[in-house]
Amino acid sequence: MDFTLSDEQRALQDSVQRYVSRQYAFESRRAIERTAAGWSPQVWQDLADLGVLGINVPQEHGGLGYGPIETLLVMNLFGSCLLLEPYAASAVVATAVLRDSASTHLQASWLPRLVRGEAVATLAHFEPTSRFDARQVRSRATLANGGYVLQGQKALVEHAAADILLVSARIAGADDAQEGVSLFVVPRDAPGLSLRSCRTLDGRSAADIALESVEVPASARVGMDGGALAVIERSLGFGTAALCAEAVGAMQALVDATVAHLKTRQQFGRPIGSFQALAHRAADMLLELEQARSMSFLAAVRSMGADDRERQRALSAAKVITNRAARFIGQQAVQLHGGMGMTDELQVGHWFKRLAAIEMTLGDTDTHLQRFAALGTFPASVRAT
Amino acid sequence: MDLDFSAAEDRFREDVRGFVQARLPPAVRARASRGLSPTRDDYLSWHRTLQERGWVAPGWPAKFGGCDWSPVQLHIFEEEMARGDAPLPLPFGTKMVGPVIMEFGTPAQQGLFLPRILSGEHWWCQGYSEPGAGSDLASLKTRAVREGDHYVVDGQKTWTTLAQYADWIFCLVRTDPQAKAQRGISFLLIDMRTPGVSVRPIITLDGAHEVNEVWFENVRVPVGNLIGTENQGWTYAKFLLAHERSSFGGVGRAKRELERLKGVAYSERRHGRPLLEDALFAAKVAQVEIDLMALEITNLRVLDAARAQRALGPEVSILKVQGSVIQQRISELLLEAVGPYGLPFVPERERHGATAEGIGPPHAAGLAARYCNERKLSIFSGSNEIQRNIIARMMLGF
Ligand SMILES: Cc1cc2nc3c(=O)[nH]c(=O)nc-3n(C[C@H](O)[C@H](O)[C@H](O)COP(=O)(O)OP(=O)(O)OC[C@H]3O[C@@H](n4cnc5c(N)ncnc54)[C@H](O)[C@@H]3O)c2cc1C
């Protein structure tokens, strides 16, 4: 057991920390949020220059060849600066899908461009009726002219303005069958693909997508025909771990902001932090934060594991703890700031909203509780009866 | 012991229900069912409709234009208003400054202000809080200096709800800077159109413009606008708080929202079944419904005590704490119920007048904003921490 970071990991952390504290102060973020696009291609390019977009890409494709631990380190920082750019969607989830199952041809044509920041990718998998169940895929892919034709709908695809969408669709099987799902690289401007975009609670953007007879060549298929669900699920697991780490960064920032407020805000002639009710609340916030931090480590490490059951249990457990901590810390930070906590002007409310959004992303608490329980392990003594 | 309403009270409820059904404009109802807060015109037009029926301030004595209703009747009235998605008249005139003017105002003040509260001609807002004086209200700094027939007011109020529409503001101001905290405070009525008054919007995290800063620069206020005696303002403010708190529980509103929650959770699906039948979710809905049942009975106990004019103890603070927590809980569950479609977010001011909602099921629109907005319930009108301090002080005596 060893929780220390390597020199390389610390260097990565330092360089990203320096960048976001210089370039991603709250006012800069606000300006980015107000643009029509809602994200900054310049920031994306800067992240590419820092090498960060290549954390999850093998060196042979121009990346750093790192993995979930390094992802965790940068996601902590992106949580505290409330990065709007689609790091988890593109540089974690979509990148992992391509890295782990695409043909050498697709890898060679997309991974280097993702690393250099020349393209952004996003996974378009969930559908209007899937809620948080990754197995629900109703979109259909049918063979035609040596390629495929896609038909269906995708829901709330993060950063659908990406250059390429990784779109899942069934070639066979019932709507929730484990087998029969294929995955395709589809350019955003493909004929028949249309978006309905919206801003989300946290200032980001997402879109519902309609696929109406979208034609893709066979070479656009990622991985085995009909066998894509496993890699999708695994990649969403990397995304879940990244999200937990991002939440930790946001929660740490909220705890820091709240502590500073408790020390400086005076009411009744003294700092409000001297009221024990509030001091204990702050202590509870830290307690929740540290539990979540522990689980973010577990999630990152187990997300790489070979044993599916152990991996999924750890990820679900981490998301449950993270969601609970996110809600408690978010709400209490607002509460302890009083009226100020309710304002758009203070960053507190924005961390609160991002944390609320994280709760609703890649599985809410009930979904993960149920999955955890269903994957339950029972001691031999229980099984014997 | 009898926990049921009398036959007469039931008939009264039917009356109110019928009235709301018949008279609430469909557009107002439609906005409420989309989770939008009432517009200025919604408030005003409904106010006038209530006024025709004599129901703007039914709790007021008949001699001031009220209905002399009992606390129980008022409770039923508010419950039915919430049930029918009707906006309640804003409390600032009817429940706050109105009763203060009745109790402590001069006949001239009563004659000038009370009819205009009822008619809707005067929209009031509450100028208590300041940047440095929230929970510790008595530390307020806005100054009023007597100069002949006027007070000259300088300072800043904040978090002033709907001040952008207000005609008048009632303020706590410091008239004796030498006196200890509570003792140098006066209660002053200020015309928002007086030169030197300015209003600046504060946008809240749900994107709404509901609260404001109100600035006073050399504002000359006739001494005739002072309530009661100079430096006695704190007494009047405390009187007002007692009034403000009698309908704190928000039981009617919570019941309406619970009904909405069940509707949404019934139409949402998890694993092909209505979410409301999902064991985990159903248990959460049941828990909040049970908490609400307890709150309702506690609320009836408070009403009974108020009707018998028995002194109220910590129950009022209990209502505030539990009432806010229950409403907040329902807003959380509503958001949970729609799953990922809680994410799309359109600031309320952009949803008004929009012909189509954004993406996702229509019942999901506005739920995230509502969840954000309702965080205020445990902050304003005496935060839940302050309410617990009040309860604890009553219990422990120090
Ligand atoms: C949406 C909204 C609408 C409002 N409308 C109005 C209005 O129309 N008119 C008006 O005058 N005001 C209004 N307010 C102001 C409201 O009354 C204050 O926000 C409230 O009194 C808290 O004051 P504060 O914001 O300064 O927080 P603070 O008093 O600074 O409190 C910060 C935190 O410290 C806690 N705290 C403070 N003292 C203690 C203590 N002794 N023990 C334990 N905990 C403590 C509080 O509970 C809170 O959690 C509104 C506020 C909001 C959010």
PDB file of N, CA and C in Angstrom, chain B residues 4 10 15 24 31 75 91 105 137 165 172 176 184 189 200 251 291 303 318 328 331 350 355 362 378 390:
ATOM      1  N   ASP B   4     -60.212  16.247  13.333  1.00  0.00           N
ATOM      2  CA  ASP B   4     -60.838  16.549  12.044  1.00  0.00           C
ATOM      3  C   ASP B   4     -61.458  17.943  12.046  1.00  0.00           C
ATOM      4  N   ASP B  10     -65.344  22.378   6.766  1.00  0.00           N
ATOM      5  CA  ASP B  10     -65.313  21.669   5.479  1.00  0.00           C
ATOM      6  C   ASP B  10     -66.080  22.433   4.403  1.00  0.00           C
ATOM      7  N   ASP B  15     -65.997  26.202  -0.385  1.00  0.00           N
ATOM      8  CA  ASP B  15     -66.194  27.562  -0.897  1.00  0.00           C
ATOM      9  C   ASP B  15     -64.923  28.111  -1.531  1.00  0.00           C
ATOM     10  N   LEU B  24     -59.320  31.650 -10.872  1.00  0.00           N
ATOM     11  CA  LEU B  24     -57.887  31.794 -11.179  1.00  0.00           C
ATOM     12  C   LEU B  24     -57.686  31.748 -12.693  1.00  0.00           C
ATOM     13  N   ARG B  31     -48.685  28.670 -15.649  1.00  0.00           N
ATOM     14  CA  ARG B  31     -47.305  29.012 -15.271  1.00  0.00           C
ATOM     15  C   ARG B  31     -46.898  28.276 -14.001  1.00  0.00           C
ATOM     16  N   HIS B  75     -55.736  29.056   7.678  1.00  0.00           N
ATOM     17  CA  HIS B  75     -54.950  27.888   7.295  1.00  0.00           C
ATOM     18  C   HIS B  75     -55.621  27.159   6.129  1.00  0.00           C
ATOM     19  N   PRO B  91     -46.746  38.616   1.298  1.00  0.00           N
ATOM     20  CA  PRO B  91     -46.926  38.826   2.738  1.00  0.00           C
ATOM     21  C   PRO B  91     -46.502  40.216   3.211  1.00  0.00           C
ATOM     22  N   GLY B 105     -49.815  52.087  14.205  1.00  0.00           N
ATOM     23  CA  GLY B 105     -49.881  53.261  13.336  1.00  0.00           C
ATOM     24  C   GLY B 105     -50.886  54.289  13.843  1.00  0.00           C
ATOM     25  N   LEU B 137     -29.661  41.017  13.142  1.00  0.00           N
ATOM     26  CA  LEU B 137     -30.358  42.148  12.542  1.00  0.00           C
ATOM     27  C   LEU B 137     -30.144  43.443  13.334  1.00  0.00           C
ATOM     28  N   TYR B 165     -40.417  45.839  -7.977  1.00  0.00           N
ATOM     29  CA  TYR B 165     -41.811  46.175  -8.281  1.00  0.00           C
ATOM     30  C   TYR B 165     -42.448  47.052  -7.204  1.00  0.00           C
ATOM     31  N   LEU B 172     -36.149  49.122   8.909  1.00  0.00           N
ATOM     32  CA  LEU B 172     -35.594  49.368  10.237  1.00  0.00           C
ATOM     33  C   LEU B 172     -34.367  50.246  10.030  1.00  0.00           C
ATOM     34  N   ASP B 176     -30.705  56.323  16.807  1.00  0.00           N
ATOM     35  CA  ASP B 176     -29.842  56.740  17.917  1.00  0.00           C
ATOM     36  C   ASP B 176     -28.566  55.910  17.890  1.00  0.00           C
ATOM     37  N   GLY B 184     -31.707  51.730  19.635  1.00  0.00           N
ATOM     38  CA  GLY B 184     -31.683  52.939  18.813  1.00  0.00           C
ATOM     39  C   GLY B 184     -32.335  52.773  17.452  1.00  0.00           C
ATOM     40  N   LEU B 189     -41.490  54.095   7.154  1.00  0.00           N
ATOM     41  CA  LEU B 189     -42.113  53.741   5.881  1.00  0.00           C
ATOM     42  C   LEU B 189     -41.583  54.692   4.807  1.00  0.00           C
ATOM     43  N   ARG B 200     -30.876  47.865  -7.041  1.00  0.00           N
ATOM     44  CA  ARG B 200     -29.980  47.111  -7.942  1.00  0.00           C
ATOM     45  C   ARG B 200     -30.281  45.630  -7.832  1.00  0.00           C
ATOM     46  N   VAL B 251     -47.452  24.115   4.928  1.00  0.00           N
ATOM     47  CA  VAL B 251     -48.035  22.783   4.763  1.00  0.00           C
ATOM     48  C   VAL B 251     -48.810  22.673   3.451  1.00  0.00           C
ATOM     49  N   ASP B 291     -43.354  12.628   7.188  1.00  0.00           N
ATOM     50  CA  ASP B 291     -42.880  13.835   7.878  1.00  0.00           C
ATOM     51  C   ASP B 291     -43.884  14.969   7.730  1.00  0.00           C
ATOM     52  N   LEU B 303     -52.241  26.202  15.483  1.00  0.00           N
ATOM     53  CA  LEU B 303     -53.449  26.968  15.148  1.00  0.00           C
ATOM     54  C   LEU B 303     -54.445  26.936  16.300  1.00  0.00           C
ATOM     55  N   ILE B 318     -40.286  25.229  15.384  1.00  0.00           N
ATOM     56  CA  ILE B 318     -40.307  23.843  14.887  1.00  0.00           C
ATOM     57  C   ILE B 318     -40.964  23.812  13.504  1.00  0.00           C
ATOM     58  N   GLN B 328     -37.777  21.480   0.979  1.00  0.00           N
ATOM     59  CA  GLN B 328     -36.507  21.275   0.284  1.00  0.00           C
ATOM     60  C   GLN B 328     -36.344  19.812  -0.125  1.00  0.00           C
ATOM     61  N   SER B 331     -38.293  19.116  -3.172  1.00  0.00           N
ATOM     62  CA  SER B 331     -37.647  19.660  -4.377  1.00  0.00           C
ATOM     63  C   SER B 331     -36.461  18.784  -4.807  1.00  0.00           C
ATOM     64  N   GLU B 350     -35.867  33.455 -18.852  1.00  0.00           N
ATOM     65  CA  GLU B 350     -35.938  33.101 -20.275  1.00  0.00           C
ATOM     66  C   GLU B 350     -37.067  32.125 -20.577  1.00  0.00           C
ATOM     67  N   THR B 355     -42.156  29.622 -26.147  1.00  0.00           N
ATOM     68  CA  THR B 355     -43.274  28.829 -26.661  1.00  0.00           C
ATOM     69  C   THR B 355     -43.040  27.346 -26.429  1.00  0.00           C
ATOM     70  N   PRO B 362     -41.696  17.650 -20.454  1.00  0.00           N
ATOM     71  CA  PRO B 362     -42.127  18.963 -19.972  1.00  0.00           C
ATOM     72  C   PRO B 362     -42.152  19.057 -18.435  1.00  0.00           C
ATOM     73  N   SER B 378     -34.307  27.679   4.094  1.00  0.00           N
ATOM     74  CA  SER B 378     -33.663  27.469   5.397  1.00  0.00           C
ATOM     75  C   SER B 378     -32.745  28.636   5.763  1.00  0.00           C
ATOM     76  N   ILE B 390     -33.292  29.585  19.044  1.00  0.00           N
ATOM     77  CA  ILE B 390     -34.493  30.026  19.774  1.00  0.00           C
ATOM     78  C   ILE B 390     -35.077  28.862  20.579  1.00  0.00           C
TER      79      ILE B 390
END
